[in-house]
Short mmCIF file of C-alpha atoms and ligand atoms in Angstrom, two decimals:
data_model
loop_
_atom_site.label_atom_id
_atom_site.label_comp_id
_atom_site.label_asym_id
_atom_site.label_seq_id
_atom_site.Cartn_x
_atom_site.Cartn_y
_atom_site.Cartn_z
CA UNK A 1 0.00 0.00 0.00
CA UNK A 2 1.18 3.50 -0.67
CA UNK A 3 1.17 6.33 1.75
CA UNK A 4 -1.70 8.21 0.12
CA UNK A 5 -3.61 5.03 0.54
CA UNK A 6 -2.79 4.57 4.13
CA UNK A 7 -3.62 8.32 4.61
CA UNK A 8 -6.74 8.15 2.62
CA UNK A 9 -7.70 4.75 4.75
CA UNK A 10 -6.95 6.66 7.95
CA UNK A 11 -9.49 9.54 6.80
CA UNK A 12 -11.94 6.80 6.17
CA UNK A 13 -11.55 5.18 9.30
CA UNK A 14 -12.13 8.50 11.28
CA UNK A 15 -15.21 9.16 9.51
CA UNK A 16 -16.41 6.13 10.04
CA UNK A 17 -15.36 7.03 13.76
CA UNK A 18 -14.27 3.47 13.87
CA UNK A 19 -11.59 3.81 16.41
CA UNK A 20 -10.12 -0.31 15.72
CA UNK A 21 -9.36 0.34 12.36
CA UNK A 22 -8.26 3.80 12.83
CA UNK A 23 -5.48 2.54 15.19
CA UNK A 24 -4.46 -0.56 12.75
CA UNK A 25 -4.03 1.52 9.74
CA UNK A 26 -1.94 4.66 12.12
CA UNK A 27 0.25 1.32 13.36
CA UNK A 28 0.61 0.05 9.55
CA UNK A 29 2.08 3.76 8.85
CA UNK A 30 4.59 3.71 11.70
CA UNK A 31 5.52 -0.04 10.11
CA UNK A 32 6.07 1.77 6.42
CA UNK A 33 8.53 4.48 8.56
CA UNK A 34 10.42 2.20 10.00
CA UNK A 35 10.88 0.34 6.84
CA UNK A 36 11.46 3.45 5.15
CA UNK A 37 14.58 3.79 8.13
CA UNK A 38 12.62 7.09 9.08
CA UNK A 39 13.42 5.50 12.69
CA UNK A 40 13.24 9.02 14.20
CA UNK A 41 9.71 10.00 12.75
CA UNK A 42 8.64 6.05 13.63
CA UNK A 43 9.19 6.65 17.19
CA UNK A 44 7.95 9.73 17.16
CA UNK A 45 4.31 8.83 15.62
CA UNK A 46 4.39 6.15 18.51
CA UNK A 47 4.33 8.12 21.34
CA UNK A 48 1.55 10.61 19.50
CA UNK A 49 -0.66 6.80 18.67
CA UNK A 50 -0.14 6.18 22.17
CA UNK A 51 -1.05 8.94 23.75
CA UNK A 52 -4.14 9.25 21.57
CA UNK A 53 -5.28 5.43 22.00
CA UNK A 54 -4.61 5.63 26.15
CA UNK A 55 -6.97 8.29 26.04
CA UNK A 56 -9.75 6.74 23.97
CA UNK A 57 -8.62 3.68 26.61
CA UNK A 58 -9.31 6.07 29.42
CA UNK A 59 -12.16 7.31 28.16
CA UNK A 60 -13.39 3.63 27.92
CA UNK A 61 -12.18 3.39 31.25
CA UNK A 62 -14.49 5.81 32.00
CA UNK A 63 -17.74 5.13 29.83
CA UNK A 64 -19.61 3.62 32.98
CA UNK A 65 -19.22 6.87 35.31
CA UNK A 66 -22.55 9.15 35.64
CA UNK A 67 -23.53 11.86 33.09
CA UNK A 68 -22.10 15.26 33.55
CA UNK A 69 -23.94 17.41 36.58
CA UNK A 70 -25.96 20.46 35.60
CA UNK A 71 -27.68 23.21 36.96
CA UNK A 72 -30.79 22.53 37.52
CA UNK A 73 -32.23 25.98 36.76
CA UNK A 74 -30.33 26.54 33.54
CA UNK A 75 -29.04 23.31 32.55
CA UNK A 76 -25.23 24.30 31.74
CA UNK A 77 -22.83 21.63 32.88
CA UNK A 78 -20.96 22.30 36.35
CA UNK A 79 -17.71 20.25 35.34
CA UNK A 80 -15.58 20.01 31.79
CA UNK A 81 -13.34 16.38 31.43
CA UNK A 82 -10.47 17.78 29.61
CA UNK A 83 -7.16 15.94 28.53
CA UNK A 84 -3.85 17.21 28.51
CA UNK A 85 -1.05 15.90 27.04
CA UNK A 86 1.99 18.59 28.67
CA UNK A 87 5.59 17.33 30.23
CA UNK A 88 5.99 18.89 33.78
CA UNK A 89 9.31 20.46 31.89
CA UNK A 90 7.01 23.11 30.70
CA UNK A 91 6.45 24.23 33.77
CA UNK A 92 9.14 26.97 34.95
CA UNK A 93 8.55 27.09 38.75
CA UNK A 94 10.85 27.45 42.21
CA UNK A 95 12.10 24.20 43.13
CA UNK A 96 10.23 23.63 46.58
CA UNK A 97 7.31 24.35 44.10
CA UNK A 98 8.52 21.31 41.77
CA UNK A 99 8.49 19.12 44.63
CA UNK A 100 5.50 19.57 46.19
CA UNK A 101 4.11 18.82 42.96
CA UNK A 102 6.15 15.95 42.24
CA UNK A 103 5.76 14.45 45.31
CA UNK A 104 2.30 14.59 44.90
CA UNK A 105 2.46 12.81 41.76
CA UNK A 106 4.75 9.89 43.09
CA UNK A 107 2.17 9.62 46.45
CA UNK A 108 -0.50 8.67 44.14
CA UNK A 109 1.86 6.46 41.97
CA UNK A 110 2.70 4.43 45.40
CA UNK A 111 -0.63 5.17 47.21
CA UNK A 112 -0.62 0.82 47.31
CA UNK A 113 2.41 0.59 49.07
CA UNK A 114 1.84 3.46 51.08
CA UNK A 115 -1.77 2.11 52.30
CA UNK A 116 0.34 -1.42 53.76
CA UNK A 117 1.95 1.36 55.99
CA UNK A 118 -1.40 2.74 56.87
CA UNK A 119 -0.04 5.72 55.43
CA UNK A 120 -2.20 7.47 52.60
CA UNK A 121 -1.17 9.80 49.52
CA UNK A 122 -1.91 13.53 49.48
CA UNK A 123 -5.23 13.95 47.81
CA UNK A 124 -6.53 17.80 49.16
CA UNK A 125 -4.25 20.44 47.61
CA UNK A 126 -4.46 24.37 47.38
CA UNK A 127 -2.60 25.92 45.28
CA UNK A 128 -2.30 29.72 45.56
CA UNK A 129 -0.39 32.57 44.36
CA UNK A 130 -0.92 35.67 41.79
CA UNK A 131 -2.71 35.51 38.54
CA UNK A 132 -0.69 33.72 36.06
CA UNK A 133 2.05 32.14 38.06
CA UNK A 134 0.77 28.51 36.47
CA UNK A 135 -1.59 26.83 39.15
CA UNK A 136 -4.42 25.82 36.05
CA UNK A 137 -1.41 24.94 34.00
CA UNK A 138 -0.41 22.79 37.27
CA UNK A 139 -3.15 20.84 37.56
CA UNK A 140 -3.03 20.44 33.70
CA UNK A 141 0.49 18.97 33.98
CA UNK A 142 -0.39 16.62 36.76
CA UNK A 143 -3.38 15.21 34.90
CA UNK A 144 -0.83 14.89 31.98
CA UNK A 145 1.87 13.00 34.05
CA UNK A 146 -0.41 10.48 35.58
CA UNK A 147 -2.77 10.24 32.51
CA UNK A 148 -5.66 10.33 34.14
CA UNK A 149 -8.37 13.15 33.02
CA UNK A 150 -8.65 16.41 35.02
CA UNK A 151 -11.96 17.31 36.05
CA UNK A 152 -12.29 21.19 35.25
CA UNK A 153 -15.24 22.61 37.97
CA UNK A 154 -15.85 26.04 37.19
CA UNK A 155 -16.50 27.82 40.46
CA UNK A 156 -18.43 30.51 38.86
CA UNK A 157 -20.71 28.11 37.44
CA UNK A 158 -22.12 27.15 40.94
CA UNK A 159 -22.18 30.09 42.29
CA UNK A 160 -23.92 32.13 39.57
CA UNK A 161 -26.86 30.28 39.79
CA UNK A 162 -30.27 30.23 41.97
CA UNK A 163 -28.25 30.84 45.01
CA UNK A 164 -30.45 28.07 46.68
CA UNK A 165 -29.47 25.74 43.95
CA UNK A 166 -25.80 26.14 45.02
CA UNK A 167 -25.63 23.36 47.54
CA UNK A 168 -27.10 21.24 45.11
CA UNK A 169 -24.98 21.56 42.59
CA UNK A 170 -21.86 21.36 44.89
CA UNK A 171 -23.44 17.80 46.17
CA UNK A 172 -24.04 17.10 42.34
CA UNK A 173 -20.05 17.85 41.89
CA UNK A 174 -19.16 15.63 44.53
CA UNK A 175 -21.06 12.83 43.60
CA UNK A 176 -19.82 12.90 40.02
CA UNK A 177 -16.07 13.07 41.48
CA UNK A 178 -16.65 10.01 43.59
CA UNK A 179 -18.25 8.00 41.48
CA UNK A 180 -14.52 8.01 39.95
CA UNK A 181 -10.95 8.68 40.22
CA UNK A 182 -10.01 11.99 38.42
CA UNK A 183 -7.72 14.79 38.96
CA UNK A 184 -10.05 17.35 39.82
CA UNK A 185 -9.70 21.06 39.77
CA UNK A 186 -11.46 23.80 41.84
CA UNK A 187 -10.21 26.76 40.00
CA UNK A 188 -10.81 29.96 41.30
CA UNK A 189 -11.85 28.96 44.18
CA UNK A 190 -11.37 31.51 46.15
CA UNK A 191 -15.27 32.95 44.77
CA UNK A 192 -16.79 30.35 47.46
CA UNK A 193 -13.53 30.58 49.91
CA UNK A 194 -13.63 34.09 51.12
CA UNK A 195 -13.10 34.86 54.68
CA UNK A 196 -16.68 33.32 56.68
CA UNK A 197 -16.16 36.20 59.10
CA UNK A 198 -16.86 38.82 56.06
CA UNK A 199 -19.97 41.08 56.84
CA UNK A 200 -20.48 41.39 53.10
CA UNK A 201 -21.05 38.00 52.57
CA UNK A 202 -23.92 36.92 51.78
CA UNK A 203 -25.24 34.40 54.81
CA UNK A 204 -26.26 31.48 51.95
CA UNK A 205 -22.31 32.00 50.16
CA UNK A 206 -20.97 31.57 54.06
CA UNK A 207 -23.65 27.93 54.14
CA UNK A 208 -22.07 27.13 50.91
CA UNK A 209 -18.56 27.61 52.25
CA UNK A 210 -19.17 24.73 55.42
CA UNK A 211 -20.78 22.52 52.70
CA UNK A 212 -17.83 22.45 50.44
CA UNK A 213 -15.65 22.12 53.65
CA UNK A 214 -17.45 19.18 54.92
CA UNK A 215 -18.03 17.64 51.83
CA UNK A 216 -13.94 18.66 51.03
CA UNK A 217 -13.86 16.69 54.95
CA UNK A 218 -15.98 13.91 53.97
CA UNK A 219 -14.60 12.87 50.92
CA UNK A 220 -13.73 9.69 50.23
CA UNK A 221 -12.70 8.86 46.71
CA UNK A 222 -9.17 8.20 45.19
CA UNK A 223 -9.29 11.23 43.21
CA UNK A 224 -6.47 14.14 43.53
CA UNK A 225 -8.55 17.64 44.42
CA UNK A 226 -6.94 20.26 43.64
CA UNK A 227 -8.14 24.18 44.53
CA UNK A 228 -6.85 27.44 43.14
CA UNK A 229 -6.67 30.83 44.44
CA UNK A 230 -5.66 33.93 43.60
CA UNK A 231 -6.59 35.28 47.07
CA UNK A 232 -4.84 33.21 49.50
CA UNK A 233 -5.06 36.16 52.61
CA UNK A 234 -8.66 36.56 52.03
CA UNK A 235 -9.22 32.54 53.09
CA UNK A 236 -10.41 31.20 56.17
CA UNK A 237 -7.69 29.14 58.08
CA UNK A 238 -10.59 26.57 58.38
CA UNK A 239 -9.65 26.03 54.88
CA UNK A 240 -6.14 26.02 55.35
CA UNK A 241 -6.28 22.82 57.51
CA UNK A 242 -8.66 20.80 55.37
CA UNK A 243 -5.90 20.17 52.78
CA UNK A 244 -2.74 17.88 52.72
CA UNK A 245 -0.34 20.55 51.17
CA UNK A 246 -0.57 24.16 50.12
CA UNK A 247 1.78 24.71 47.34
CA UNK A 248 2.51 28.64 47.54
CA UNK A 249 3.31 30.38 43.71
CA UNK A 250 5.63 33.16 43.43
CA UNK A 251 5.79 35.53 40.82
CA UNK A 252 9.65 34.79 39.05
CA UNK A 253 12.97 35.81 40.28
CA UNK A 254 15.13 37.28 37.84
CA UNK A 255 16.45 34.01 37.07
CA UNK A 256 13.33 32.55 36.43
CA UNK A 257 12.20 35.25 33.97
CA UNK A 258 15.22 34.31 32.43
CA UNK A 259 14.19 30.27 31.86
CA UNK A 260 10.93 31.60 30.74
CA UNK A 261 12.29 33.64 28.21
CA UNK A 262 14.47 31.66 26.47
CA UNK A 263 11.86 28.56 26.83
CA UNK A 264 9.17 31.17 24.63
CA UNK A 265 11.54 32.23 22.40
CA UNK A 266 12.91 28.76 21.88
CA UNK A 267 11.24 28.75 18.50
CA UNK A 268 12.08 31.05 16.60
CA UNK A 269 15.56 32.57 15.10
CA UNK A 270 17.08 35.56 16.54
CA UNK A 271 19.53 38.22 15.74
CA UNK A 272 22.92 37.49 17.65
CA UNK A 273 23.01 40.50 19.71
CA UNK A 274 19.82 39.57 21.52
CA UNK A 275 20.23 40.40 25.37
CA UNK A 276 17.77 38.00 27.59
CA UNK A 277 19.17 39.74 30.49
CA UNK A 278 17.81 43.16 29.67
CA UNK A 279 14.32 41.79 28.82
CA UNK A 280 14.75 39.83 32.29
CA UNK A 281 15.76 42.94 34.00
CA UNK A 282 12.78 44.99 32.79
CA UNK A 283 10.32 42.82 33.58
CA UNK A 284 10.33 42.48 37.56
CA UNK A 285 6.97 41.46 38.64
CA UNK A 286 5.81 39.84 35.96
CA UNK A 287 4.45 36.75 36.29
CA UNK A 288 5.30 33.47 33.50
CA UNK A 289 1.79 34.33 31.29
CA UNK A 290 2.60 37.91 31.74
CA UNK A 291 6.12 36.86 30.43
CA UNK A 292 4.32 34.19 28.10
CA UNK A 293 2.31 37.33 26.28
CA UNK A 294 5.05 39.36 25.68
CA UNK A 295 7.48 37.29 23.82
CA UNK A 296 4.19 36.34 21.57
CA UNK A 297 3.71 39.60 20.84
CA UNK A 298 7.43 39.74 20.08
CA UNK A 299 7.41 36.86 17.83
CA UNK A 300 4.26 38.00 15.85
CA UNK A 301 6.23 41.59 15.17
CA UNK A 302 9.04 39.79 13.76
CA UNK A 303 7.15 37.32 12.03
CA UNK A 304 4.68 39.75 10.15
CA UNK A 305 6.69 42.05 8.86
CA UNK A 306 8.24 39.56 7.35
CA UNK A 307 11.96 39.46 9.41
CA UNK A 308 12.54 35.71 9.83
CA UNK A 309 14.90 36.74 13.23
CA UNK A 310 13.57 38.13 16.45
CA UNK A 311 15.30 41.60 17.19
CA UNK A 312 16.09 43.02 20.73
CA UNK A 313 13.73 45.81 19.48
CA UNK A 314 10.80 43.54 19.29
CA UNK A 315 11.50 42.30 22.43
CA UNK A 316 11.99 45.53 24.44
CA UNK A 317 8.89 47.29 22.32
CA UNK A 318 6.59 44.14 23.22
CA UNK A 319 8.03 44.84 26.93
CA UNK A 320 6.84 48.80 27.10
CA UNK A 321 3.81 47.75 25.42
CA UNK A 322 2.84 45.70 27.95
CA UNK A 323 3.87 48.11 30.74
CA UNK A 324 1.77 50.80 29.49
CA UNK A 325 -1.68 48.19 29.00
CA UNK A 326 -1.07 47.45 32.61
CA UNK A 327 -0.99 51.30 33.46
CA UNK A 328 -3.99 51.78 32.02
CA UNK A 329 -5.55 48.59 33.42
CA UNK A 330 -4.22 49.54 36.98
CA UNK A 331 -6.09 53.14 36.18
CA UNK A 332 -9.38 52.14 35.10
CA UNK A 333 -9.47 49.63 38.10
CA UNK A 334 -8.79 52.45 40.48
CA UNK A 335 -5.37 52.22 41.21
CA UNK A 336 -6.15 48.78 42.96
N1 ADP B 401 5.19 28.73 35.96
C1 ADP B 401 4.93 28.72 34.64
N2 ADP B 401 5.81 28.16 33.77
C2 ADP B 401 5.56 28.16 32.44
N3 ADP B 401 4.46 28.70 31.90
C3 ADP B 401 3.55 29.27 32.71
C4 ADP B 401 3.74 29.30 34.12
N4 ADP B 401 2.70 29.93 34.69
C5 ADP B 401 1.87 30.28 33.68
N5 ADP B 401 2.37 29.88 32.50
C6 ADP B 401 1.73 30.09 31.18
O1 ADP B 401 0.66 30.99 31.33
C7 ADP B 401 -0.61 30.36 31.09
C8 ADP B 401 -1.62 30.84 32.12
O2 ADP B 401 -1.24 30.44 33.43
P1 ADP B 401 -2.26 29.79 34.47
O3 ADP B 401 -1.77 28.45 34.87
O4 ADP B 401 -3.64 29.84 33.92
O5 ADP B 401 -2.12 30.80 35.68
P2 ADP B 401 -2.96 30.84 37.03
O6 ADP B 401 -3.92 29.68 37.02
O7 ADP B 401 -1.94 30.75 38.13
O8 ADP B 401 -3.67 32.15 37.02
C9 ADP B 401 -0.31 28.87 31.19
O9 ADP B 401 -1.21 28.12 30.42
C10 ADP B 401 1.11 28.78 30.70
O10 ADP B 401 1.14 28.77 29.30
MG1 MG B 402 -5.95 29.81 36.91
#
């Protein structure tokens, strides 16, 4: 068979959304590679086939657990089941940060042999830190490194509806998690977590908060639960001791703004007088997506006007341009 005939087969197969086949025919074009000595591209195509068919394995895996919760009221779902497929190298974080997370990682790899200790694996973790200092992208890479789908539960979501719904649909959420194990996420979580003590609150938001905390107390499943907030001094130290680990985000060091750099920029070419350090120098206090933005923008100067190398220019201009959006920001929000 040629490789347009494989391809075409392959097409076939996926419109036929015959999953079987579709695997056969990807494995018979790895076979061709390798014949073809394309050894690199072979191995390559291997690890994308197996990725794909472990999650249509997972997914299998997971055919038998209950529908997806929704509001009652207005019928949107309270949860997304999202895959990621990212290597915790991505991640550019301070060490002790690193740890935590792969420590929690290992846990659940040896939760077994732990248990014959009577010892059990960290399942409750908060994450917290600023904006954009990679707690999503956390959870995203933990989900990714044990392969096991993260449960996305949009805080919002609960919250915004019939505010006597609420409880329901956290009990809903809860359910659905147990009925499984999942990496779950609780992200932003800090719109149910605010202080209890707050006169502002609303008295059926401070309810809400003691039935996630006793549901958070009573849980029981396998599942990692993660939580997210941007707010960490506006929580209740009630909610401090319900979890296992708090894994605290700072915004870079100058050295850190440095990995990130270099780690956006990795793909593209660039002049040779190109001075990281500068760019790392002007951008104290900004955090890795802040960091992230800016060398995009840099890239898509240099790109579009039709330069194939990245200039220190494009750079430093992507730098101020950010600077000033975040003055004006800053102003509009009332100096906040
Ligand atoms: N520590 C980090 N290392 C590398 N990239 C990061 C990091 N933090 C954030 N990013 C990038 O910025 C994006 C947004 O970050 P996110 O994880 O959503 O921040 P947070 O949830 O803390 O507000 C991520 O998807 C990732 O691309
Ligand atoms: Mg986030």
């Amino acid at each position: 068979m040629t490789t347009t005939d494989l391809i075409k087969q392959l097409f076939m197969s996926f419109n036929d959304k015959d999953n079987d086949t579709f695997i056969q025919i990807a494995r018979e074009y790895i076979e061709h590679e390798k014949r073809k000595k394309h050894t690199v591209v072979a191995k390559d195509l291997e690890k994308a086939l197996f990725s794909v068919s472990n999650v249509q394995n997972s997914s299998r895996r997971f055919k038998n657990s209950l529908p997806i919760p929704r509001d009652s009221e207005k019928g949107f779902p309270l949860l997304e089941i999202q895959h990621f497929d990212k290597s915790i190298d991505s991640l550019i974080v301070a060490d002790e940060v690193k740890i935590q997370l792969e420590q929690v990682i290992r846990e659940f790899k040896d939760a077994d042999i732990l248990a014959t200790y009577n010892l059990q694996n960290k399942r409750k973790i908060l994450l917290c830190g600023k904006p954009g200092t990679g707690k999503t992208f956390s959870a995203q890479i933990v989900s990714s490194v044990l392969n096991i789908p993260l449960v996305y539960v949009r805080f919002d979501a609960i919250i915004s509806s019939y505010l006597g719904e609420t409880a329901t649909n956290l009990r809903k959420v809860f359910d659905y998690i147990e009925s499984n194990t999942w990496i779950v996420l609780f992200d932003e979580f800090d719109v149910i977590g605010k202080n209890r003590d707050d006169s502002h609150e609303h008295g059926e938001i401070k309810r809400v908060v003691n039935n996630f905390l006793q549901m958070l107390d009573n849980f029981k499943g396998d599942s990692i639960i993660l939580a997210a907030t941007n707010h960490q001094n506006m929580l209740d130290p009630a909610i401090w001791r319900r979890f296992d680990d708090i894994v605290y985000y700072e915004l870079p060091d100058e050295n850190t703004r440095k990995k990130l750099f270099e780690i956006y920029l990795k793909t593209i070419k660039k002049d040779t007088d190109i001075d990281i350090a500068k760019a790392t120098s002007m951008t104290d206090g900004f955090s890795p997506a802040d960091i992230k933005m800016v060398t995009e923008e840099a890239m898509k100067t240099a790109i579009i006007s039709s330069r194939n190398h990245l200039g220190q220019n494009d750079i430093i201009r992507a730098i101020e341009k950010f600077i000033r959006r975040e003055k004006v920001r800053n102003n509009l929000m009332g100096n906040k």
